[in-house]
PDB file of C-alpha atoms in Angstrom:
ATOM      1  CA  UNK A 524      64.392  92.529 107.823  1.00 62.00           C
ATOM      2  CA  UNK A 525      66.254  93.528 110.867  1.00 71.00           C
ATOM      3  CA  UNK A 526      67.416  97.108 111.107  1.00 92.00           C
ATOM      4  CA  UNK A 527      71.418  98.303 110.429  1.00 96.00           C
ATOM      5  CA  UNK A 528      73.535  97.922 113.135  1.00 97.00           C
ATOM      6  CA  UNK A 529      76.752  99.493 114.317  1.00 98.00           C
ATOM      7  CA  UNK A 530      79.699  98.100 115.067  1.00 98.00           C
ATOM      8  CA  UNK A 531      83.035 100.224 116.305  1.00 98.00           C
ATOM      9  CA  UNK A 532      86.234  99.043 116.684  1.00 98.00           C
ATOM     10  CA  UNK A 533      89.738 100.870 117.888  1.00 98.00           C
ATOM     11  CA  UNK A 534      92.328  98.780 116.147  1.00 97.00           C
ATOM     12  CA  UNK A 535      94.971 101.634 116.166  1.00 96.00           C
ATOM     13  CA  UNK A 536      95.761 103.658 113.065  1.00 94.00           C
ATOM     14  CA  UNK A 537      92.130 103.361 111.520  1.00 96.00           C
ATOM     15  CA  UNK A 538      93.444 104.521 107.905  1.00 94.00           C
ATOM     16  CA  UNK A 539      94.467 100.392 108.355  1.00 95.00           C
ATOM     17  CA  UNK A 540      91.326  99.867 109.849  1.00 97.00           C
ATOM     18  CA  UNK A 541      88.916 100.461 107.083  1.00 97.00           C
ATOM     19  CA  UNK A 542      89.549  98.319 104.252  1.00 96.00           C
ATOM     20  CA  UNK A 543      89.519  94.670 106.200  1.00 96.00           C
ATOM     21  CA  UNK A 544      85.704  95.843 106.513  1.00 97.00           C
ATOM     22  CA  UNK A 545      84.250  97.886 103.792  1.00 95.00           C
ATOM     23  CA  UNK A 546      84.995  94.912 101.021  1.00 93.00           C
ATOM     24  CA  UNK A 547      82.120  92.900 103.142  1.00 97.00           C
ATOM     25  CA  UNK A 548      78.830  92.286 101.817  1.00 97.00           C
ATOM     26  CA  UNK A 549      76.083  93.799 103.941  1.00 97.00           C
ATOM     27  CA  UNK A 550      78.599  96.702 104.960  1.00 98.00           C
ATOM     28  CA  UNK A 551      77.456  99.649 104.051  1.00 97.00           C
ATOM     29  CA  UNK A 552      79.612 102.356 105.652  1.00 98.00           C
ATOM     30  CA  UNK A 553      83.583 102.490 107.090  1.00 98.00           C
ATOM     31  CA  UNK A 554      83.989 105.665 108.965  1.00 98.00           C
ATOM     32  CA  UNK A 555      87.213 106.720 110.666  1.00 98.00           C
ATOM     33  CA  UNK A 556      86.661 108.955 113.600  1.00 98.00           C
ATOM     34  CA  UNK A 557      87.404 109.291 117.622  1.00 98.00           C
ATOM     35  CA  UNK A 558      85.257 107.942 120.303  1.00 98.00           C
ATOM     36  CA  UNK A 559      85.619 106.715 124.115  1.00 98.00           C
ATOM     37  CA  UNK A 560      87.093 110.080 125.303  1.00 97.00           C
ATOM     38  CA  UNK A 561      86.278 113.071 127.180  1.00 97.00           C
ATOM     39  CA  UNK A 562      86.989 116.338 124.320  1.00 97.00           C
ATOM     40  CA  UNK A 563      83.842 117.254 121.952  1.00 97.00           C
ATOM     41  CA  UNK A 564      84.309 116.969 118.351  1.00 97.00           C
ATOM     42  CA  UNK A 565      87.937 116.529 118.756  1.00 98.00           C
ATOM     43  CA  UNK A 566      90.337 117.395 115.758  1.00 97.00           C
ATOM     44  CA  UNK A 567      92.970 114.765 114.297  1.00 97.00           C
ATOM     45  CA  UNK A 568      96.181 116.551 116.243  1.00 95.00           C
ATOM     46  CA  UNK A 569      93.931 116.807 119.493  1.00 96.00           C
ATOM     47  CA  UNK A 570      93.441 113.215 119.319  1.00 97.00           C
ATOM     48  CA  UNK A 571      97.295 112.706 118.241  1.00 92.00           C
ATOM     49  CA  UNK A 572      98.822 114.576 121.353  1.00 92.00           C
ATOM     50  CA  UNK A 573      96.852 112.437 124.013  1.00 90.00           C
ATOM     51  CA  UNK A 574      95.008 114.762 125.402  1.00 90.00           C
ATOM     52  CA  UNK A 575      91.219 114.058 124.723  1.00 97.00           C
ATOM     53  CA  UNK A 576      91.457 110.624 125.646  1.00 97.00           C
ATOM     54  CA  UNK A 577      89.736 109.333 122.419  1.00 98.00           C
ATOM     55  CA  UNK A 578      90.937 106.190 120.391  1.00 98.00           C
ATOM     56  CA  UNK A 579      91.366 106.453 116.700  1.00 98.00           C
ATOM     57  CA  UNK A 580      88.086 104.705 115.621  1.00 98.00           C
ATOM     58  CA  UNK A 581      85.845 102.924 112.904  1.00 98.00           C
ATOM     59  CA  UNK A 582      82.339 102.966 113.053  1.00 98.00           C
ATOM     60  CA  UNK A 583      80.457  99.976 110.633  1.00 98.00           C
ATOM     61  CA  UNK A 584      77.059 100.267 109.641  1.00 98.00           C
ATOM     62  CA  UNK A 585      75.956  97.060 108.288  1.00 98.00           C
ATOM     63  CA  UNK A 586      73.067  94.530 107.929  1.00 97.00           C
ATOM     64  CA  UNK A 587      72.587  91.595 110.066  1.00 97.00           C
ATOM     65  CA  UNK A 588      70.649  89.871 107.869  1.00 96.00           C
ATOM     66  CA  UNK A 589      73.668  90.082 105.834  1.00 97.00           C
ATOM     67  CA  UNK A 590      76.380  89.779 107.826  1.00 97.00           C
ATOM     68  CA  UNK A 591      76.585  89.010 111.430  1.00 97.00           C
ATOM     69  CA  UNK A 592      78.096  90.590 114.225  1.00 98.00           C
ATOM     70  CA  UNK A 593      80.146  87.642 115.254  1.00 97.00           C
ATOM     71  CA  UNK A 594      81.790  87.303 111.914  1.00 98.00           C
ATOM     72  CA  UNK A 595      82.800  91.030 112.139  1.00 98.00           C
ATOM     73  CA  UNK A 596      84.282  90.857 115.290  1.00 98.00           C
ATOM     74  CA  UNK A 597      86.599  87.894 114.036  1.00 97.00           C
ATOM     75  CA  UNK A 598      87.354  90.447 111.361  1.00 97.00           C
ATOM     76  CA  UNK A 599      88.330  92.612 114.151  1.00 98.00           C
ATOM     77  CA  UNK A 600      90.388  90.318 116.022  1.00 98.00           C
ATOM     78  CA  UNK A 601      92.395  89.684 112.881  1.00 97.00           C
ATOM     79  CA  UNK A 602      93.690  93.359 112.365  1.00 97.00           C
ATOM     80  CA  UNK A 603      95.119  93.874 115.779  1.00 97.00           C
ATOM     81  CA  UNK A 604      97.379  92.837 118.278  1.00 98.00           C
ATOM     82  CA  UNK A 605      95.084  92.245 121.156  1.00 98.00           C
ATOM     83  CA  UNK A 606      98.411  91.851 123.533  1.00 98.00           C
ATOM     84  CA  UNK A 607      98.995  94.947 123.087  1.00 97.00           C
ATOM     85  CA  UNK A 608      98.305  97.865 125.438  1.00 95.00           C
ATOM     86  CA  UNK A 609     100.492 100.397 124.110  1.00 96.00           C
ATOM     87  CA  UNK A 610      99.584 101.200 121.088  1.00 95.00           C
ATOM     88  CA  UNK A 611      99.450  99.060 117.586  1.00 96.00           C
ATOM     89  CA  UNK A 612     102.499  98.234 115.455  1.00 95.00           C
ATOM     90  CA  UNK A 613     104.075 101.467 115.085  1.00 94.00           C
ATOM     91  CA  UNK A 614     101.749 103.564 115.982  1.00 94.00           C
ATOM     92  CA  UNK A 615     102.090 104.150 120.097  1.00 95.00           C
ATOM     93  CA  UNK A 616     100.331 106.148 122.428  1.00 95.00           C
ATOM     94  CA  UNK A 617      96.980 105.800 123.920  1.00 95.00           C
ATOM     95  CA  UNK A 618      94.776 107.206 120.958  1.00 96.00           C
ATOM     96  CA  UNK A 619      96.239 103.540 119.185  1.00 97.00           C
ATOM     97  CA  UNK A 620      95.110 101.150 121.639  1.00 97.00           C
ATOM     98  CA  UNK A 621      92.729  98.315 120.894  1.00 98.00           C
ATOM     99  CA  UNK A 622      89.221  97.922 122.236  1.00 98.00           C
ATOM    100  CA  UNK A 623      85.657  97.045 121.094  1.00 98.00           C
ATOM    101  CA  UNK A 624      82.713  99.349 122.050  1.00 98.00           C
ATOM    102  CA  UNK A 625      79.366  97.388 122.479  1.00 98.00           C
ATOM    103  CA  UNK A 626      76.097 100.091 120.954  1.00 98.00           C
ATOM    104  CA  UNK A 627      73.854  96.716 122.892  1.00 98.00           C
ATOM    105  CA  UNK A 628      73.927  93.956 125.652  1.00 98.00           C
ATOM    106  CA  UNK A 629      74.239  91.702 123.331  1.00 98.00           C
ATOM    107  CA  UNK A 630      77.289  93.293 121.150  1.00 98.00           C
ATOM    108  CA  UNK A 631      78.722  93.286 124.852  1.00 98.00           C
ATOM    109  CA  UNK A 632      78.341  89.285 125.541  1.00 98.00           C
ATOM    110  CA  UNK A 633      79.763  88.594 121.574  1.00 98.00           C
ATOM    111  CA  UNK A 634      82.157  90.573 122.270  1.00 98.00           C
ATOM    112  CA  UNK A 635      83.544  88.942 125.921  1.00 98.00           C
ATOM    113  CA  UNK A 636      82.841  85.814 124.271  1.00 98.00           C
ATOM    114  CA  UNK A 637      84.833  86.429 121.263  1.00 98.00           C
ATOM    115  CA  UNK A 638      87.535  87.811 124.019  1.00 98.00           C
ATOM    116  CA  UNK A 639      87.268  84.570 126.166  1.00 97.00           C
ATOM    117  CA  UNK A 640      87.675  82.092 123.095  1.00 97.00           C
ATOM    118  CA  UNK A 641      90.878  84.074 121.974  1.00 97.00           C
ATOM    119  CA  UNK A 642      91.913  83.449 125.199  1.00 96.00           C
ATOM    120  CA  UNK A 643      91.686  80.147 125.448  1.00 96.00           C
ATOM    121  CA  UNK A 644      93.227  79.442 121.846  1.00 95.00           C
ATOM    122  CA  UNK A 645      96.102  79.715 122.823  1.00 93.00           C
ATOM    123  CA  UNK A 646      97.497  81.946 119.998  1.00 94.00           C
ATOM    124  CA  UNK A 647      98.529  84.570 122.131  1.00 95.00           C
ATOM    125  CA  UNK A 648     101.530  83.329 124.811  1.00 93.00           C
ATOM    126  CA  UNK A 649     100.678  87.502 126.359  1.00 95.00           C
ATOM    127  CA  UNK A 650      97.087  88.267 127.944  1.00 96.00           C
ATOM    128  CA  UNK A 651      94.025  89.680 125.761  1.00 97.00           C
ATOM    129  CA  UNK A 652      94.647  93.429 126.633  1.00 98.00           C
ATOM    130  CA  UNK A 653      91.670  94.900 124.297  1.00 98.00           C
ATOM    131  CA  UNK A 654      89.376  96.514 126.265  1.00 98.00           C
ATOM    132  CA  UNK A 655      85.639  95.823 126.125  1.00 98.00           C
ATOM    133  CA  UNK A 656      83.669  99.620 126.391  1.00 98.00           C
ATOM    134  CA  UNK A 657      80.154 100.469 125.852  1.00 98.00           C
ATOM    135  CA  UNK A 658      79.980 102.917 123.019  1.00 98.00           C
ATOM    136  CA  UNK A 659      79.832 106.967 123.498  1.00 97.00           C
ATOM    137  CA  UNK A 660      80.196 110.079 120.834  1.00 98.00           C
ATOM    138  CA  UNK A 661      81.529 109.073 117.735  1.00 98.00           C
ATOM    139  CA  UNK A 662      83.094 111.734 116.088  1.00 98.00           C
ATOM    140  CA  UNK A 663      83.731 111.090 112.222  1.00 98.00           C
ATOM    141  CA  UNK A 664      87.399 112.383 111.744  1.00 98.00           C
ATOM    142  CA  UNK A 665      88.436 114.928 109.031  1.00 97.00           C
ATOM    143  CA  UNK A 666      87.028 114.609 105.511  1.00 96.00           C
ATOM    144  CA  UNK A 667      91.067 113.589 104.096  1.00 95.00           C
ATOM    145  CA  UNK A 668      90.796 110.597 106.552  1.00 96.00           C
ATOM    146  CA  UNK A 669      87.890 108.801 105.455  1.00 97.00           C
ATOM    147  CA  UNK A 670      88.348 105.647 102.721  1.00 95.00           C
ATOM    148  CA  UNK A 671      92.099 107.025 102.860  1.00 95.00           C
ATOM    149  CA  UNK A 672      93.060 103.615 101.332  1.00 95.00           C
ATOM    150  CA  UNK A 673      90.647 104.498  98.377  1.00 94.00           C
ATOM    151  CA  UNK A 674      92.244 108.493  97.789  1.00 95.00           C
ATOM    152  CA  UNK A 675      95.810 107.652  98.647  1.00 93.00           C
ATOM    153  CA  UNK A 676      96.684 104.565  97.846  1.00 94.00           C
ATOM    154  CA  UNK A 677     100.095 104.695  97.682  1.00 95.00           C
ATOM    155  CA  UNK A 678     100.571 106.695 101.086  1.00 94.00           C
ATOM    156  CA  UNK A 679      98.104 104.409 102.408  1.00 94.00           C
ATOM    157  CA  UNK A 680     100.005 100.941 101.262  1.00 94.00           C
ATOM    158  CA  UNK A 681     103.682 102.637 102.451  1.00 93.00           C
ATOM    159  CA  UNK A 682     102.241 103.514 105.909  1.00 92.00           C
ATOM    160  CA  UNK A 683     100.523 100.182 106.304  1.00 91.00           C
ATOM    161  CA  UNK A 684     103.535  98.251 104.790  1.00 91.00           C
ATOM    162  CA  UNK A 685     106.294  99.977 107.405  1.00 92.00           C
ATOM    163  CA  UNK A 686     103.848  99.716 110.306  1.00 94.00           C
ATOM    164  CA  UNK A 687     104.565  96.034 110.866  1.00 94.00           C
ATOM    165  CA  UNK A 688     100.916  95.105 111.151  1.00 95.00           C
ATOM    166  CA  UNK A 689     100.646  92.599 108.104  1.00 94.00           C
ATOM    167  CA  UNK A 690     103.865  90.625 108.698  1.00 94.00           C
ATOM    168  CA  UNK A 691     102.121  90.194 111.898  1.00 96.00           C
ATOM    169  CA  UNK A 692      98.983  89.385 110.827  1.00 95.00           C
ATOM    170  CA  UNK A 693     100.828  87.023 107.996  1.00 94.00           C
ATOM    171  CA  UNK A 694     102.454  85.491 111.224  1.00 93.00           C
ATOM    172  CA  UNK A 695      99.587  84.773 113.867  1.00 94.00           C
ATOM    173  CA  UNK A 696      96.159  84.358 111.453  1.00 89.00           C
ATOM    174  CA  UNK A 697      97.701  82.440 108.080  1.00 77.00           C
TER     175      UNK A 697
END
């Protein structure tokens, strides 16, 4: 049995984040938080303003032997638009942009792999702007912000419906 990984994705707002990954077998944990900047244990408006340089986050915990990290990175790849480099759907600013953080050497060749064959696909007519970073800190947001979709559904399915992100999704992956 091979040990639990992590996985950590910014995808934008990661209240939209969550979900598409904690309905997997061999997940065991979806947490929202801030990583990749330069502020300690950053707060939720910190993060908002710009000025820590984090991205809104997930961080995945999940078993290999269950479920690999290729398939979750096509998970990834289907939440986001990776053309994108200012922001996600309606949610702009720097703390929303897109980019996978690599915890190994091999999470890093997946993931430029993964990047590379979305490339080539052709889907996208705009470059791959999702950034490839090793993993820092992760700092788990505020308690109200984890399994939001789970506690407020109905905010949850109103933000997620206005954002724009699954008419695109609906467009580009179905």
């Amino acid at each position: 049995m091979k040990k639990k990984q992590r996985a950590t994705f910014a995808g934008g707002c990661f209240w939209c984040m969550v979900k598409p990954f904690d309905q997997w077998d061999g997940v065991d944990s979806v947490i929202s938080g801030y990583t990749g900047g330069h502020m300690e244990n950053p707060t939720y408006e910190e993060v908002k303003q710009g000025k820590t340089g984090h991205y809104e986050a997930v961080e995945i915990t999940y078993d290999p032997d269950v479920l690999s990290y290729e398939t979750i990175l096509n998970i990834y790849w289907q939440q986001i638009d990776p053309t994108d480099d200012g922001g996600q759907f309606h949610d702009r600013g720097d703390s929303y942009r897109t980019a996978v953080f690599y915890h190994n050497e091999d999470q890093k060749k997946e993931a430029e792999s993964s990047k590379l064959q979305l490339e080539e696909s052709g889907r996208f007519s705009k470059p791959i702007v999702t950034q490839i970073l090793p993993a820092t800190t992760f700092y788990p947001a505020e308690a109200y912000h984890q399994n939001f979709y789970q506690k407020n559904t109905d905010t949850y399915e109103e933000d997620r419906a206005k954002s724009g992100r699954d008419a695109f999704i609906k467009q580009v992956w179905r």
